[in-house]
Structure formats: C-alpha cells, structure tokens
XYZ file of C-alpha atoms in Angstrom:
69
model
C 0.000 0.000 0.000
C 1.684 3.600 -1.235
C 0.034 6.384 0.218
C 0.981 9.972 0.534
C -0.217 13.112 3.054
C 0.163 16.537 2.040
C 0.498 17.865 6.215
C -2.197 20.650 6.240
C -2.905 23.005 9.633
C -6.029 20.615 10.478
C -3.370 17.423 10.316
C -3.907 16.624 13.777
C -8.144 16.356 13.510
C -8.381 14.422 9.718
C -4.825 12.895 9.626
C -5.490 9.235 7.540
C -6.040 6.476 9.560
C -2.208 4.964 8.521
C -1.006 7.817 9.932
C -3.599 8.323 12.958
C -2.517 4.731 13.901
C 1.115 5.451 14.355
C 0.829 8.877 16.877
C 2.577 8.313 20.317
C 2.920 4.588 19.197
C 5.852 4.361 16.612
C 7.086 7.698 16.839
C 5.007 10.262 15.200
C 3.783 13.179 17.039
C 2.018 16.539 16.511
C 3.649 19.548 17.172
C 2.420 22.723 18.424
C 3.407 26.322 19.004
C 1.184 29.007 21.165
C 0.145 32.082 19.451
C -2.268 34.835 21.623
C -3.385 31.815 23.982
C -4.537 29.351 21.509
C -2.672 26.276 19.926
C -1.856 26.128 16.175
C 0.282 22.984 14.575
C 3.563 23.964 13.522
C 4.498 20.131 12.228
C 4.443 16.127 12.682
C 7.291 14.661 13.877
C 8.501 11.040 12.513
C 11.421 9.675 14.183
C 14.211 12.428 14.126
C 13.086 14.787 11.136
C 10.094 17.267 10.747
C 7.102 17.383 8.492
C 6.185 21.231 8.095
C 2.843 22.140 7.004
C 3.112 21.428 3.152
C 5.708 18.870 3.181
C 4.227 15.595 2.140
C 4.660 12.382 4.136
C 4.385 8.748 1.968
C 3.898 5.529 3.629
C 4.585 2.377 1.467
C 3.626 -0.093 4.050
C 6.192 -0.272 6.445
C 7.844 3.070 6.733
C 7.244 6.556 6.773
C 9.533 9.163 5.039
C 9.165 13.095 4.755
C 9.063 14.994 1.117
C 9.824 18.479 1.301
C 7.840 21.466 -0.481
C-alpha cells in the first residue's frame, strides 16, 4: 500500500487512519506552538526529522519518510 499526506494546519483532527494509527505509538507526534493563547500545529514529527505544514509524508507499508515542499 503507497500512500501519501500533504500535512495541512487541520493534520492533527483528519490525519489518515495509517497515519492516525502510528501517533505516540511508533514515533510520530504533533507539534504545536502558542500564538495569543490558543494552539496552532507547527508540524508532525517522525522519528528524528520534521514534516512542516506542506511537506508531504508517503507511507509504502512499512515506513514513513518526509518529502519536502
């Protein structure tokens, strides 16, 4: 299964299931920055590197990996 995410600023409420599966389990995680009191997503974080919003992240079954805009 090849699948690819284009990370958006709503990632973190309609993220695909393949991904949705993996938070806090294998390694992917949302991250956040405060701006005038409320949260916004700055970015997904797989293993070690970054997905911005824009960057595209593919899964082909078995691992993730980060495309850059």
């Amino acid at each position: 299964m090849k699948a690819t995410y284009i990370v958006t600023d709503v990632a973190d409420r309609i993220a695909p299931k393949w991904l949705a599966n993996r938070i806090s389990y294998k390694g992917v995680k949302f991250l956040y920055t405060f701006d005038d009191g409320k949260s916004v997503l700055k970015g997904v974080r797989i293993g070690d590197e970054v997905a911005r919003i824009g960057d595209a992240i593919h899964f082909d079954g078995n691992r993730m990996s980060i495309e850059r805009r």
